[in-house]
Coordinates of C-alpha atoms in Angstrom, one line a residue:
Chain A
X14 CA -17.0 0.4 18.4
X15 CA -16.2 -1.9 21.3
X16 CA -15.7 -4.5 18.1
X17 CA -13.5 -2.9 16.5
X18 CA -11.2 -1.8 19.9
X19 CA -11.6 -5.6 20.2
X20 CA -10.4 -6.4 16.7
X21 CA -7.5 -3.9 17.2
X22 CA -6.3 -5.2 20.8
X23 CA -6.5 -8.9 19.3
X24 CA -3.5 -7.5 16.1
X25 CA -1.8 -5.8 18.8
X26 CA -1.8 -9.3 20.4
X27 CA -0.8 -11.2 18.0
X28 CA 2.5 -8.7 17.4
X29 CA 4.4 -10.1 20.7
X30 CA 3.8 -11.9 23.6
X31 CA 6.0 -10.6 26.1
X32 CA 5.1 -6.6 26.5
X33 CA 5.0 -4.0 29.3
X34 CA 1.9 -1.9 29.3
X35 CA 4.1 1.3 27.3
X36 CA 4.3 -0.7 24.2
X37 CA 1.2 -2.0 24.4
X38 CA -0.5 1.0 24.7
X39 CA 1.6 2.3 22.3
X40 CA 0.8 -0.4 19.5
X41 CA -2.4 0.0 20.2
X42 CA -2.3 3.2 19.7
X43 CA -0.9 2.6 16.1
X44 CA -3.0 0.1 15.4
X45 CA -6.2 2.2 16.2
X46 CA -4.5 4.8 13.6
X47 CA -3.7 3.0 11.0
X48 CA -6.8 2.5 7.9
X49 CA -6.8 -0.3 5.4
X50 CA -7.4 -3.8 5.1
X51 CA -7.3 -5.7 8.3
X52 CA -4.3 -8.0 7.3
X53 CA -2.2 -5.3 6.4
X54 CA -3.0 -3.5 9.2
X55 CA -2.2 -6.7 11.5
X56 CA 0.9 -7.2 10.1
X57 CA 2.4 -3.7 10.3
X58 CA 2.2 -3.6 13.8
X59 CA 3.6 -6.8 13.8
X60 CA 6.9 -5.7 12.3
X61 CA 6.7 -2.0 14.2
X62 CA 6.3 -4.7 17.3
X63 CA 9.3 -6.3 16.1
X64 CA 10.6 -3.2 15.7
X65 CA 10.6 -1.7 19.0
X66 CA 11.5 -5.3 21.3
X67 CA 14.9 -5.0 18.8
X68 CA 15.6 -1.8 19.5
X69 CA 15.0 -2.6 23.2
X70 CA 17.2 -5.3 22.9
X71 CA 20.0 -4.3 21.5
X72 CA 20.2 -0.9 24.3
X73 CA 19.8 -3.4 27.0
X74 CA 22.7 -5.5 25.8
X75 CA 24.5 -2.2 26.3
X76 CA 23.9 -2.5 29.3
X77 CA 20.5 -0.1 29.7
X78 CA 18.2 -1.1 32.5
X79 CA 14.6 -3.1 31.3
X80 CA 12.7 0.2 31.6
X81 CA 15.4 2.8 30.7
X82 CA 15.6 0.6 27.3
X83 CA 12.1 0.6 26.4
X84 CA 11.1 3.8 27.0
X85 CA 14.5 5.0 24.8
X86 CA 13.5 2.3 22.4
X87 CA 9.7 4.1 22.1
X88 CA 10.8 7.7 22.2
X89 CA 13.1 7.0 19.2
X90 CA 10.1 5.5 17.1
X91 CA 8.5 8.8 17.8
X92 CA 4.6 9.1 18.4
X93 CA 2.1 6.2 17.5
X94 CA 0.6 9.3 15.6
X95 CA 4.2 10.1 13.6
X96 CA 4.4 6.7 12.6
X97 CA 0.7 6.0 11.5
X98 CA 1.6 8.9 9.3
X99 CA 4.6 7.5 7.3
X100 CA 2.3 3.8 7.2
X101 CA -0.4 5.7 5.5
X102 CA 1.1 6.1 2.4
X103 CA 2.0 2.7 2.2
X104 CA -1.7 1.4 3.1
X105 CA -3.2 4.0 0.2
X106 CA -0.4 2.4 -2.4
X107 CA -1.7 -0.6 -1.6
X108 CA -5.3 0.4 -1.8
X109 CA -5.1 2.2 -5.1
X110 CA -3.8 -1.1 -6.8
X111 CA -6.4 -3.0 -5.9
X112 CA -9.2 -0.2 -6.7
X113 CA -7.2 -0.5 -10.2
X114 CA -7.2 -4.0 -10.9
X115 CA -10.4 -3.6 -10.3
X116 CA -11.4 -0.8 -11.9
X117 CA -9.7 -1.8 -15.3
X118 CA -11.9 -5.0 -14.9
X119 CA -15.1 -3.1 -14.5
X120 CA -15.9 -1.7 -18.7
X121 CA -14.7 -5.5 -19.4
X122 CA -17.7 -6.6 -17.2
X123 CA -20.2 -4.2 -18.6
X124 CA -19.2 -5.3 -22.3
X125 CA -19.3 -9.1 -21.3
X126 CA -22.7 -8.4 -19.8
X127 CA -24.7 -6.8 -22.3
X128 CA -23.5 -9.0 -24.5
X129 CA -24.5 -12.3 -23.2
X130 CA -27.6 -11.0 -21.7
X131 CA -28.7 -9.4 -25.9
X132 CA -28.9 -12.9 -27.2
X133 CA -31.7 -13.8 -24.5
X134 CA -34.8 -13.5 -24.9
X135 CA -36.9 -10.7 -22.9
X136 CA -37.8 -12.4 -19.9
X137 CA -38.8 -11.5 -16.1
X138 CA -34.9 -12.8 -15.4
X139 CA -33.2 -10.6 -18.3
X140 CA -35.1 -8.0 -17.0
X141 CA -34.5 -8.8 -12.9
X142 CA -30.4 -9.5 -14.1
X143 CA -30.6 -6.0 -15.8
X144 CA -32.0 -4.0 -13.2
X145 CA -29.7 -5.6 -10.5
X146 CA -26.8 -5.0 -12.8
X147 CA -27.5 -1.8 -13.4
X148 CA -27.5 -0.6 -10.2
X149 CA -24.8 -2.2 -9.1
X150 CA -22.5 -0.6 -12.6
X151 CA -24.0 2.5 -11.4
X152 CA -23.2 2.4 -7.8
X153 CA -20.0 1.0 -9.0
X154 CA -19.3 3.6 -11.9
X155 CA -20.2 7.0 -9.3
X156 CA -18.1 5.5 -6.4
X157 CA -15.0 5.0 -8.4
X158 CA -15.7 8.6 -10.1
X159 CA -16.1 9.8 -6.5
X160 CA -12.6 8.0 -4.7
X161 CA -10.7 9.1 -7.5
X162 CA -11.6 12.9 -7.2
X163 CA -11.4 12.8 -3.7
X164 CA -7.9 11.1 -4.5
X165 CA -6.9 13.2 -7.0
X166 CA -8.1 16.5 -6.7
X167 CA -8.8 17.0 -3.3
X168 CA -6.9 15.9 0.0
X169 CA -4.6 13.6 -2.7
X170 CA -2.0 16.3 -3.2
X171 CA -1.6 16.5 0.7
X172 CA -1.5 13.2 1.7
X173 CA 0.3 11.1 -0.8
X174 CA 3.5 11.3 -1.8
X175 CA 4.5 12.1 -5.2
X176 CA 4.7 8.6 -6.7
X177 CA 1.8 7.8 -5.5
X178 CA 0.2 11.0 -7.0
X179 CA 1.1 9.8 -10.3
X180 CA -0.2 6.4 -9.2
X181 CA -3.5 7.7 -8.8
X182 CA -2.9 10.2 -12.0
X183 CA -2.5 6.9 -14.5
X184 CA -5.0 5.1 -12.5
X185 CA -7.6 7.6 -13.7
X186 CA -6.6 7.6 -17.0
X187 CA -7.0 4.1 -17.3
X188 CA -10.1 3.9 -15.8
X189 CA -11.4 7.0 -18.3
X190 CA -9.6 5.2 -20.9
X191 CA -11.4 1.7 -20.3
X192 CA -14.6 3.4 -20.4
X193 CA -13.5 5.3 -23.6
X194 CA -12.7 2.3 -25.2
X195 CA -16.1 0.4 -23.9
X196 CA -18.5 3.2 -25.4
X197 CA -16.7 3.1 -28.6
X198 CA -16.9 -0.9 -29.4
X199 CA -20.3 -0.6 -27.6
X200 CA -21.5 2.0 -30.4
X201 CA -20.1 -0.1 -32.9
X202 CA -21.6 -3.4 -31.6
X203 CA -25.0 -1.5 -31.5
X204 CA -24.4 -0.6 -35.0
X205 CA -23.8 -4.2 -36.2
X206 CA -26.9 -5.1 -34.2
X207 CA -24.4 -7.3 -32.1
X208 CA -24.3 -10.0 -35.2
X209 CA -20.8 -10.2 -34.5
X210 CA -22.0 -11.7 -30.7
X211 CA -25.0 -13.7 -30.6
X212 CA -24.3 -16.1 -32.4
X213 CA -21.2 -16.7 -29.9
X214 CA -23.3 -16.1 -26.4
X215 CA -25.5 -18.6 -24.9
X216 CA -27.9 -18.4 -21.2
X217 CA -25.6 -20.6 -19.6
X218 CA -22.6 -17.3 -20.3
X219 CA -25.0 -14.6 -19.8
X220 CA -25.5 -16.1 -16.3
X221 CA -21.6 -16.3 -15.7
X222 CA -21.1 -12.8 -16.4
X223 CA -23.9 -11.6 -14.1
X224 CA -22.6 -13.7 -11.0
X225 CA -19.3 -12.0 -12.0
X226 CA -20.8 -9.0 -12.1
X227 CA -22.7 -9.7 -8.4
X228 CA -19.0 -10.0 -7.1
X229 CA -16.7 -7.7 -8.9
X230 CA -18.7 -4.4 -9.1
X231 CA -19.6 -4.7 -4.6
X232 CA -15.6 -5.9 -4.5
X233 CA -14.5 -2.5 -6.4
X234 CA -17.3 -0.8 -4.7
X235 CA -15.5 -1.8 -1.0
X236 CA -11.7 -1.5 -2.9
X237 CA -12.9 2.9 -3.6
X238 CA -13.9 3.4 -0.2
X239 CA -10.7 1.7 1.2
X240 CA -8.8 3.5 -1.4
X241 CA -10.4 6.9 -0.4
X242 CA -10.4 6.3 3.3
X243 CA -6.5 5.4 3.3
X244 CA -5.4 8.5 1.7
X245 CA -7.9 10.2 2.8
X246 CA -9.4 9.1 6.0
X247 CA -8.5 11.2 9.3
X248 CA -7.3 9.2 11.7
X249 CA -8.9 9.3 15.0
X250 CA -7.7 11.0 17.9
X251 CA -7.3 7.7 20.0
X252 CA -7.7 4.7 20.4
X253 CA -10.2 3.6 22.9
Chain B
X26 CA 21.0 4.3 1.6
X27 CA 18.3 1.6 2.4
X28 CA 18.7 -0.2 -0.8
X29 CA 22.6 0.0 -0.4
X30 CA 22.1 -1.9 2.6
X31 CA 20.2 -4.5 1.1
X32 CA 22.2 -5.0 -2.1
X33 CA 24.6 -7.2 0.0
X34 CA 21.8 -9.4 1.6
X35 CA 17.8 -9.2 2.6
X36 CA 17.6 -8.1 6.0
X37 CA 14.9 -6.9 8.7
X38 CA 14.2 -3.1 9.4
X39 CA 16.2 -3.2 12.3
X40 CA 19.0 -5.0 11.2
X41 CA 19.0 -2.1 7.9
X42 CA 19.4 0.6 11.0
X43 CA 22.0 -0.8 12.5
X44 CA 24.0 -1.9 9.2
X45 CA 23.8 1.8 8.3
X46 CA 25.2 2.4 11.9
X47 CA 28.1 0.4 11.5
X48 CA 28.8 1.4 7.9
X49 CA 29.0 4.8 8.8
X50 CA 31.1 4.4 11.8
X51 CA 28.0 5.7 14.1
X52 CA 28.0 9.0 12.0
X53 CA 24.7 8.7 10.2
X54 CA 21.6 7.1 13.0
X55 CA 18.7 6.4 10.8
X56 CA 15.3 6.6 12.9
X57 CA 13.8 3.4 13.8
X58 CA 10.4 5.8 13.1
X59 CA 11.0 6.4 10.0
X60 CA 12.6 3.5 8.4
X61 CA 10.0 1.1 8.7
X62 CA 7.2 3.1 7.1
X63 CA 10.0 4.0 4.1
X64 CA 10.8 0.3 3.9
X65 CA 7.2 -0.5 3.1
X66 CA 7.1 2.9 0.4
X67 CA 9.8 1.5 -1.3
X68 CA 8.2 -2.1 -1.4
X69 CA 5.3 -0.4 -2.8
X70 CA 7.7 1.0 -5.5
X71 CA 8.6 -1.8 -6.4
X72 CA 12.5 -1.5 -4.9
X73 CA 12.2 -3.9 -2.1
X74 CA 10.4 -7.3 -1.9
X75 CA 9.3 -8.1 1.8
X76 CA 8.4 -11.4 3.0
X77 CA 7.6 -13.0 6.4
X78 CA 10.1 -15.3 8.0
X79 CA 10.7 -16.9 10.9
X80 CA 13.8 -17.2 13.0
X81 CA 14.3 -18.3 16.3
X82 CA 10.9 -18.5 17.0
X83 CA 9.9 -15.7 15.9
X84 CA 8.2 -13.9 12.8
X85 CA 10.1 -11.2 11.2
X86 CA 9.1 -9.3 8.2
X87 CA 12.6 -9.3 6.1
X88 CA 13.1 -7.1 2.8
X89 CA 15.4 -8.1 -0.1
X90 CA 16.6 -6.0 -3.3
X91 CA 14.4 -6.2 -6.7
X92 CA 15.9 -5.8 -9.9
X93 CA 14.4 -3.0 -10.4
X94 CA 15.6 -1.7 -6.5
X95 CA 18.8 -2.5 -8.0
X96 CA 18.6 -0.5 -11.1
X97 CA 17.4 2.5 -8.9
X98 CA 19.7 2.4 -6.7
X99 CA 23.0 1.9 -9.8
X100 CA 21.0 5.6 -10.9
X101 CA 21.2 6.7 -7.5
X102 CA 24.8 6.0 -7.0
X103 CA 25.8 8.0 -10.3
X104 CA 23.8 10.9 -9.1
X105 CA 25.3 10.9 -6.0
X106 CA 28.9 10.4 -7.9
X107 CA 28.3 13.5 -10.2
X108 CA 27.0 15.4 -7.1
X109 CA 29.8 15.1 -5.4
X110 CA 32.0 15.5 -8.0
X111 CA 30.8 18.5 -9.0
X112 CA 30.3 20.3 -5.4
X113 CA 34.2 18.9 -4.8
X114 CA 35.2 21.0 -7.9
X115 CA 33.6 23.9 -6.4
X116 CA 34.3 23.7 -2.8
X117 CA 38.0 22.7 -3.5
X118 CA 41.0 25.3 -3.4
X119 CA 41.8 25.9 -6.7
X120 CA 46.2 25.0 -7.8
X121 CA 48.0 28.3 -7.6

């Protein structure tokens, strides 16, 4: 907890130098609101930052006091809570992509891996590389099922706007589509006996695709829970 | 209005309030709350482009018109021409 408040005070820092103790606590406010990826997050406040010392300085060059200009620069952005709202939607769109690049990759992966791993041999490491895979497909596989109901069916409706509703809509039927399409040649494959592949795949490809698979399927695991906890997630009630 | 704003040149979210300010004579005050969270919706739509700049020493986030922002917003403007024509028609006194 105290490392994250830390990780939150050092973004808030990084948005300006020069801040009275209103705006700070009020970007760090924001900041403690906001869920996604770290970057993002940073830079957001950055530009609300930027945000706020303009509107500051362009009522003080009308001749507003310091104070009287910041706190009517901060009551026109509205609440940090307000404003983390609106940013949401943003952070979820962003979210969702990746979860989809991802996710498209994913039946790709499964195909690639079983078939480099059929033209090996049976040995302790096909066996080690296929229960490790496995798991990780299957971890993979039941969180992206899971982010995209919660998504989709659940609090998606409430939270996202309509474009990004559809965003999620297509997403799923690429993703079902994709796996579709996997099963199919997968069927057919087994029906050839793979002849069409292992004359093609070698150890040294079978490895590739399992390193691949080591990185991609925990990467889309981490991309569906920031996808769910950005249009999902609850904010919490303040920032420490 | 946002993209209007931006047809002309890429600007900062500030600088789109208060270029809607001065184009509407004061009339129409977007919130600073709520144009910074829809400048980064219509990024994600693909209508805006944002990237990070700096000037005068200091980094600024500054949003420029896509193509596709600009065919939206050429749709925009025809629906907003055919509104208006239409309500006119209606809400003008009809030649005796």
């Amino acid at each position: 907890m105290k490392a994250a408040t830390s990780g939150r005070r050092a973004a808030v820092d990084r948005a300006h130098s020069a801040r009275t103790p209103a705006t700070d606590h009020f970007l760090t406010e924001l900041s403690g609101l906001l869920r996604g990826p770290r970057r993002v997050r940073a830079e957001l406040v950055v530009e609300i930052a930027d945000g706020v010392d303009d509107a500051r300085s362009a009522l003080q060059d009308n001749g507003i006091p310091a104070a009287e200009a910041e706190r009517r620069a901060l009551a026109e952005f509205g609440t940090a809570r307000e404003i983390a709202a609106g940013l949401r939607a943003a952070l979820a769109a962003g979210a969702l992509r990746r979860l989809a690049v991802l996710g498209s990759l994913l039946p790709v992966l499964i195909l690639g891996w079983a078939s480099a791993w059929s033209r090996v041999p049976d040995t302790a490491a096909r066996q080690l590389s296929g229960t490790l895979t496995g798991v990780l497909y299957s971890i993979g596989a039941a969180l992206a099922a899971i982010s995209i109901a919660a998504l989709v069916v659940h609090r998606g409706r409430r939270i996202l706007d309509r474009r990004a509703l559809d965003r999620c809509r297509r997403l799923s039927v690429v993703l079902a589509g994709g796996l579709a399409a996997f099963l199919s040649i997968a069927t057919v494959l087994t029906a050839l006996n793979w002849s069409l592949f292992t004359f093609t795949m070698s150890h040294g490809f079978a490895i590739a695709v399992s390193v691949a698979s080591l990185v991609l399927v925990p990467a889309l695991c981490w991309a569906c829970v920031g996808a769910t906890v950005a249009a999902t997630g609850a904010p919490k009630k303040e920032a420490a | 209005m946002i993209l209007a704003v931006l047809e002309q040149a890429p600007a900062h979210g500030y600088a789109v309030i208060e270029a809607v300010r001065a184009r509407t004579g004061g009339q129409v005050a977007l919130t600073t709350g709520s144009v910074y969270p829809a400048l980064r919706r219509l990024e994600q739509a693909g209508y805006l482009s944002g990237d990070w700049s700096t000037a005068n020493g200091r980094r600024r986030r500054t949003y420029a018109l896509t193509t596709g922002g600009r065919r939206q917003l050429h749709a925009e403007r025809d629906r907003w021409r055919t509104f208006t024509e239409v309500v006119g028609r209606v809400l003008e006194r009809p030649a005796t």
